[in-house]
Tab-separated table of C-alpha atoms and ligand atoms in Angstrom:
chain	number	residue	atom	x	y	z
R	1	MET	CA	25.518	15.574	155.932
R	2	ALA	CA	28.260	13.643	154.310
R	3	ALA	CA	31.428	12.874	156.559
R	4	LEU	CA	34.478	14.586	155.270
R	5	PRO	CA	37.492	12.155	154.212
R	6	CYS	CA	40.202	11.801	156.942
R	7	ARG	CA	43.995	12.531	156.311
R	8	ALA	CA	45.033	9.000	156.171
R	9	HIS	CA	42.359	8.158	154.196
R	10	ILE	CA	43.298	10.991	151.205
R	11	ARG	CA	47.155	9.693	151.741
R	12	LEU	CA	46.008	5.910	150.623
R	13	GLN	CA	43.971	6.941	147.427
R	14	ALA	CA	47.136	9.030	146.237
R	15	ASN	CA	49.549	5.837	146.587
R	16	VAL	CA	46.947	3.860	144.555
R	17	VAL	CA	46.974	6.335	141.935
R	18	GLN	CA	50.780	6.620	141.943
R	19	GLN	CA	51.060	2.856	141.708
R	20	ALA	CA	48.612	1.895	139.216
R	21	GLY	CA	50.858	4.742	137.324
R	22	SER	CA	53.617	2.833	137.273
R	23	VAL	CA	52.160	0.135	136.191
R	24	LEU	CA	50.001	1.390	133.149
R	25	PRO	CA	51.578	2.770	130.123
R	26	GLU	CA	51.095	6.302	129.836
R	27	ILE	CA	48.682	7.204	126.712
R	28	PRO	CA	50.050	10.424	124.753
R	29	ALA	CA	47.135	12.973	124.400
R	30	SER	CA	48.160	12.789	120.480
R	31	PRO	CA	50.104	10.566	118.258
R	32	PRO	CA	53.947	11.592	118.327
R	33	ASN	CA	53.931	11.006	114.801
R	34	PRO	CA	51.496	11.219	112.271
R	35	SER	CA	52.670	9.091	109.860
R	36	LEU	CA	53.808	6.228	111.641
R	37	ALA	CA	50.220	6.307	113.317
R	38	ARG	CA	48.698	6.106	109.692
R	39	GLY	CA	51.296	3.049	108.955
R	40	ARG	CA	50.200	1.065	112.050
R	41	ARG	CA	46.098	1.781	111.041
R	42	GLU	CA	46.692	0.683	107.484
R	43	ARG	CA	48.323	-2.518	108.712
R	44	SER	CA	45.467	-3.133	110.813
R	45	GLU	CA	43.008	-2.879	108.049
R	46	SER	CA	44.875	-4.955	105.801
R	47	LEU	CA	45.176	-7.679	108.594
R	48	ARG	CA	41.688	-7.526	109.102
R	49	ASP	CA	41.165	-7.498	105.464
R	50	PHE	CA	42.969	-10.798	105.377
R	51	TYR	CA	41.091	-12.477	108.595
R	52	VAL	CA	37.647	-11.298	106.831
R	53	LYS	CA	39.022	-13.183	103.348
R	54	ALA	CA	40.128	-16.227	104.968
R	55	VAL	CA	37.097	-16.729	106.758
R	56	LYS	CA	34.637	-15.996	103.627
R	57	THR	CA	37.040	-18.052	101.243
R	58	PRO	CA	36.687	-22.056	101.806
R	59	SER	CA	40.054	-23.806	102.080
R	60	SER	CA	41.467	-26.387	100.023
R	61	LEU	CA	40.591	-28.628	102.666
R	62	SER	CA	37.280	-28.167	103.073
R	63	LEU	CA	36.276	-27.857	99.409
R	64	LEU	CA	38.055	-31.467	99.690
R	65	THR	CA	35.387	-32.494	102.509
R	66	GLU	CA	32.850	-31.184	101.170
R	67	ALA	CA	33.523	-33.059	97.536
R	68	LEU	CA	34.440	-36.374	99.404
R	69	ARG	CA	30.673	-35.395	101.311
R	70	ARG	CA	28.895	-36.129	97.735
R	71	LEU	CA	29.863	-39.705	97.578
R	72	PRO	CA	26.563	-41.740	98.841
R	73	GLY	CA	26.329	-42.691	102.690
R	74	ILE	CA	29.345	-40.290	103.575
R	75	GLY	CA	28.476	-37.908	106.087
R	76	PRO	CA	30.709	-34.613	107.585
R	77	LYS	CA	33.012	-36.916	109.766
R	78	SER	CA	33.490	-39.775	107.343
R	79	ALA	CA	34.591	-37.369	104.505
R	80	GLN	CA	37.108	-35.466	107.018
R	81	ARG	CA	38.468	-38.888	108.216
R	82	MET	CA	38.877	-39.674	104.649
R	83	ALA	CA	40.494	-36.058	103.756
R	84	TYR	CA	42.763	-36.337	106.489
R	85	HIS	CA	44.072	-39.820	105.527
R	86	LEU	CA	44.707	-39.091	101.976
R	87	LEU	CA	46.483	-35.724	102.560
R	88	GLN	CA	48.762	-37.480	105.840
R	89	HIS	CA	49.088	-41.091	104.714
R	90	ASP	CA	48.508	-41.564	101.012
R	91	ARG	CA	48.989	-38.098	98.701
R	92	ASP	CA	50.000	-40.183	95.838
R	93	GLY	CA	46.788	-42.034	96.128
R	94	ALA	CA	44.809	-38.781	96.032
R	95	ALA	CA	46.770	-37.320	93.270
R	96	MET	CA	45.698	-40.661	91.174
R	97	LEU	CA	42.090	-40.447	92.470
R	98	GLY	CA	42.094	-36.711	91.271
R	99	ARG	CA	43.964	-37.575	87.618
R	100	ALA	CA	41.219	-40.855	87.792
R	101	LEU	CA	38.253	-38.726	88.297
R	102	PHE	CA	38.924	-35.884	86.065
R	103	GLN	CA	39.876	-38.342	83.119
R	104	ALA	CA	36.471	-40.541	83.803
R	105	VAL	CA	34.429	-37.239	84.107
R	106	GLU	CA	35.840	-35.997	80.882
R	107	ASN	CA	35.711	-39.348	78.587
R	108	ILE	CA	32.743	-40.998	80.306
R	109	HIS	CA	29.491	-40.582	78.462
R	110	HIS	CA	25.770	-42.718	77.734
R	111	CYS	CA	25.739	-45.065	74.847
R	112	SER	CA	23.550	-44.081	72.235
R	113	LEU	CA	21.581	-47.420	72.067
R	114	CYS	CA	21.706	-48.661	75.630
R	115	ASN	CA	22.487	-45.923	77.858
R	116	THR	CA	25.099	-47.333	79.799
R	117	PHE	CA	28.695	-45.958	80.610
R	118	THR	CA	30.981	-46.153	77.694
R	119	GLU	CA	33.824	-44.219	76.258
R	120	TYR	CA	32.454	-44.498	72.691
R	121	PRO	CA	29.478	-43.280	70.941
R	122	VAL	CA	28.217	-47.293	71.003
R	123	CYS	CA	29.231	-49.710	73.961
R	124	GLU	CA	31.030	-52.788	73.050
R	125	MET	CA	27.980	-55.187	73.975
R	126	CYS	CA	25.952	-53.296	71.467
R	127	LEU	CA	28.473	-53.743	68.933
R	128	ASP	CA	28.484	-57.237	69.547
R	129	GLU	CA	26.904	-59.206	66.916
R	130	GLU	CA	26.806	-62.615	68.454
R	131	ARG	CA	24.337	-61.102	70.954
R	132	ASP	CA	20.722	-62.113	70.468
R	133	LYS	CA	19.248	-58.973	68.972
R	134	ALA	CA	15.683	-60.049	69.725
R	135	LEU	CA	15.849	-60.125	73.664
R	136	LEU	CA	16.175	-57.004	75.439
R	137	CYS	CA	16.997	-56.840	79.363
R	138	VAL	CA	15.668	-53.758	80.997
R	139	VAL	CA	18.089	-53.180	84.457
R	140	GLU	CA	18.156	-50.021	86.798
R	141	THR	CA	22.104	-49.605	86.465
R	142	PRO	CA	25.285	-50.559	85.172
R	143	ALA	CA	25.787	-52.758	88.795
R	144	ASP	CA	22.918	-54.510	87.992
R	145	GLN	CA	23.774	-55.432	84.203
R	146	LEU	CA	27.091	-56.653	85.414
R	147	MET	CA	25.754	-58.988	88.146
R	148	ILE	CA	23.629	-60.651	85.113
R	149	GLU	CA	26.566	-60.580	82.960
R	150	GLN	CA	28.320	-62.761	85.751
R	151	THR	CA	25.677	-65.404	85.874
R	152	LEU	CA	26.266	-66.461	82.192
R	153	THR	CA	22.798	-67.103	81.131
R	154	PHE	CA	21.566	-64.182	79.433
R	155	LYS	CA	22.781	-63.540	75.700
R	156	GLY	CA	20.523	-60.796	74.570
R	157	ARG	CA	21.289	-56.790	74.579
R	158	TYR	CA	20.384	-54.302	77.356
R	159	PHE	CA	19.061	-50.854	78.387
R	160	VAL	CA	19.905	-49.474	81.501
R	161	LEU	CA	17.565	-46.619	83.082
R	162	MET	CA	20.305	-45.271	85.592
R	163	GLY	CA	17.580	-44.863	88.213
R	164	ARG	CA	13.765	-46.080	88.911
R	165	LEU	CA	10.830	-43.997	89.102
R	166	SER	CA	10.383	-42.713	92.190
R	167	PRO	CA	8.053	-39.642	92.267
R	168	LEU	CA	8.683	-38.793	95.932
R	169	ASP	CA	12.292	-38.156	94.898
R	170	GLY	CA	11.109	-36.221	92.106
R	171	ILE	CA	12.071	-38.632	89.642
R	172	GLY	CA	9.766	-39.549	86.792
R	173	PRO	CA	9.890	-41.050	83.443
R	174	LYS	CA	12.001	-38.319	81.687
R	175	ASP	CA	14.759	-39.139	84.375
R	176	ILE	CA	14.667	-42.614	83.723
R	177	HIS	CA	15.111	-42.297	79.575
R	178	LEU	CA	11.950	-43.872	78.808
R	179	GLU	CA	11.935	-42.281	75.262
R	180	LYS	CA	15.108	-43.797	74.555
R	181	LEU	CA	13.853	-47.352	75.825
R	182	ILE	CA	10.774	-47.065	73.204
R	183	ASN	CA	13.332	-46.249	70.579
R	184	ARG	CA	15.340	-49.427	71.467
R	185	ALA	CA	12.552	-51.606	71.990
R	186	THR	CA	10.774	-50.594	68.855
R	187	ASP	CA	13.714	-50.719	66.647
R	188	GLY	CA	12.109	-53.726	64.759
R	189	ASN	CA	14.582	-56.204	66.002
R	190	VAL	CA	13.356	-56.845	69.642
R	191	SER	CA	10.596	-59.461	70.193
R	192	GLU	CA	10.809	-59.592	74.110
R	193	VAL	CA	11.883	-57.346	76.746
R	194	VAL	CA	12.849	-59.246	80.346
R	195	LEU	CA	12.431	-56.362	82.871
R	196	ALA	CA	14.942	-56.651	85.451
R	197	THR	CA	14.515	-53.757	88.031
R	198	ASN	CA	14.832	-54.395	91.401
R	199	PHE	CA	12.190	-55.964	93.815
R	200	THR	CA	12.046	-52.587	95.875
R	201	ASN	CA	8.495	-51.116	95.765
R	202	GLU	CA	10.162	-48.212	93.129
R	203	GLY	CA	11.602	-50.944	91.215
R	204	GLU	CA	8.247	-53.001	90.923
R	205	ALA	CA	6.542	-49.703	90.362
R	206	THR	CA	8.943	-48.951	87.497
R	207	ALA	CA	8.568	-52.596	85.974
R	208	HIS	CA	4.820	-52.069	86.199
R	209	TYR	CA	4.851	-48.840	84.357
R	210	ILE	CA	7.447	-50.049	81.496
R	211	SER	CA	5.767	-53.269	81.216
R	212	GLU	CA	2.503	-51.232	80.165
R	213	MET	CA	3.885	-48.853	77.908
R	214	LEU	CA	5.642	-51.661	76.033
R	215	LYS	CA	2.687	-53.785	76.038
R	216	ALA	CA	0.375	-51.138	74.392
R	217	ARG	CA	3.245	-51.019	71.621
R	218	GLY	CA	2.445	-54.787	71.041
R	219	LEU	CA	5.807	-56.128	72.506
R	220	LYS	CA	5.860	-59.312	74.792
R	221	VAL	CA	7.206	-58.216	77.972
R	222	SER	CA	8.495	-60.810	80.917
R	223	ARG	CA	9.421	-59.762	84.472
R	224	LEU	CA	12.657	-61.708	86.643
R	225	ALA	CA	11.032	-64.771	88.686
R	226	ARG	CA	11.013	-63.927	92.237
R	227	GLY	CA	11.515	-67.212	94.597
R	228	VAL	CA	13.550	-69.163	97.435
R	229	PRO	CA	17.390	-68.021	97.061
R	230	VAL	CA	19.464	-70.640	95.778
R	231	GLY	CA	21.062	-72.461	98.797
R	232	GLY	CA	18.045	-71.115	101.099
R	233	GLU	CA	15.996	-73.028	103.682
R	234	LEU	CA	12.665	-72.252	103.450
R	235	GLU	CA	12.685	-71.944	107.739
R	236	TYR	CA	14.528	-69.016	107.451
R	237	VAL	CA	13.314	-67.490	104.370
R	238	ASP	CA	10.609	-64.607	104.709
R	239	ALA	CA	6.842	-65.002	104.452
R	240	GLY	CA	6.755	-62.745	101.247
R	241	THR	CA	9.298	-64.536	99.323
R	242	ILE	CA	7.684	-67.985	100.036
R	243	ALA	CA	4.586	-66.102	98.623
R	244	ARG	CA	5.969	-65.081	95.570
R	245	ALA	CA	7.610	-68.081	95.229
R	246	MET	CA	4.491	-70.139	95.801
R	247	LEU	CA	2.416	-67.948	93.244
R	248	ASP	CA	5.190	-67.753	90.342
R	249	ARG	CA	5.390	-71.709	90.855
R	250	ARG	CA	6.498	-73.976	87.745
R	251	ALA	CA	6.161	-77.393	86.230
R	252	THR	CA	9.599	-79.485	86.753
K	1	ZN	ZN1	25.263	-49.960	74.417
């Protein structure tokens, strides 16, 4: 049988209820003004829509960060740091960068003969009548082309693949414009093709593929020699390079 509450216990419970009532606001059974309640509900709904939209729509800052992440070697943290730097310390530079990017994308295309970047249908180097039409050097990128030009040792013309064969990355013959290279190499002027692709596995595979393809069309094909770098000491050169240098040795 449950014990009945004593008189003091009942008084204590009554005090607790009274104190709580003095602190908490009273909740009306029904809204005092229906139009006021409707206004509050509409404001609340529009506020919720605003936050939902803000979460779903990427901000300008996140769009900028995502765009910067497209640069090679740039991860999310670096992209964020670059975006903050441009916006906080170099807004003029950021505007200049935006304009330059837009202009470059609008105006720069591939040369119809050598495939390098140019603002004209045919690049200046292909139009240069003083360059040797019989020699055609095949490189992977415009940066490689520039490096060879800086040596002042090659006076022929170029073909820029804009890449290299890489089956693992899904890059096949069509992606490096080999049809265009065949057309250039068999135009009747070229007598020797110099393969200057990189000495990486992909670069070597690309050179071998192009070599077979062009030899089958009766063209003379040569490859850049490999060896000890200028100023290099044999003690510090890797064994693979010394081995290639030994195989490719020539009479002095
Ligand atoms: Zn060109």
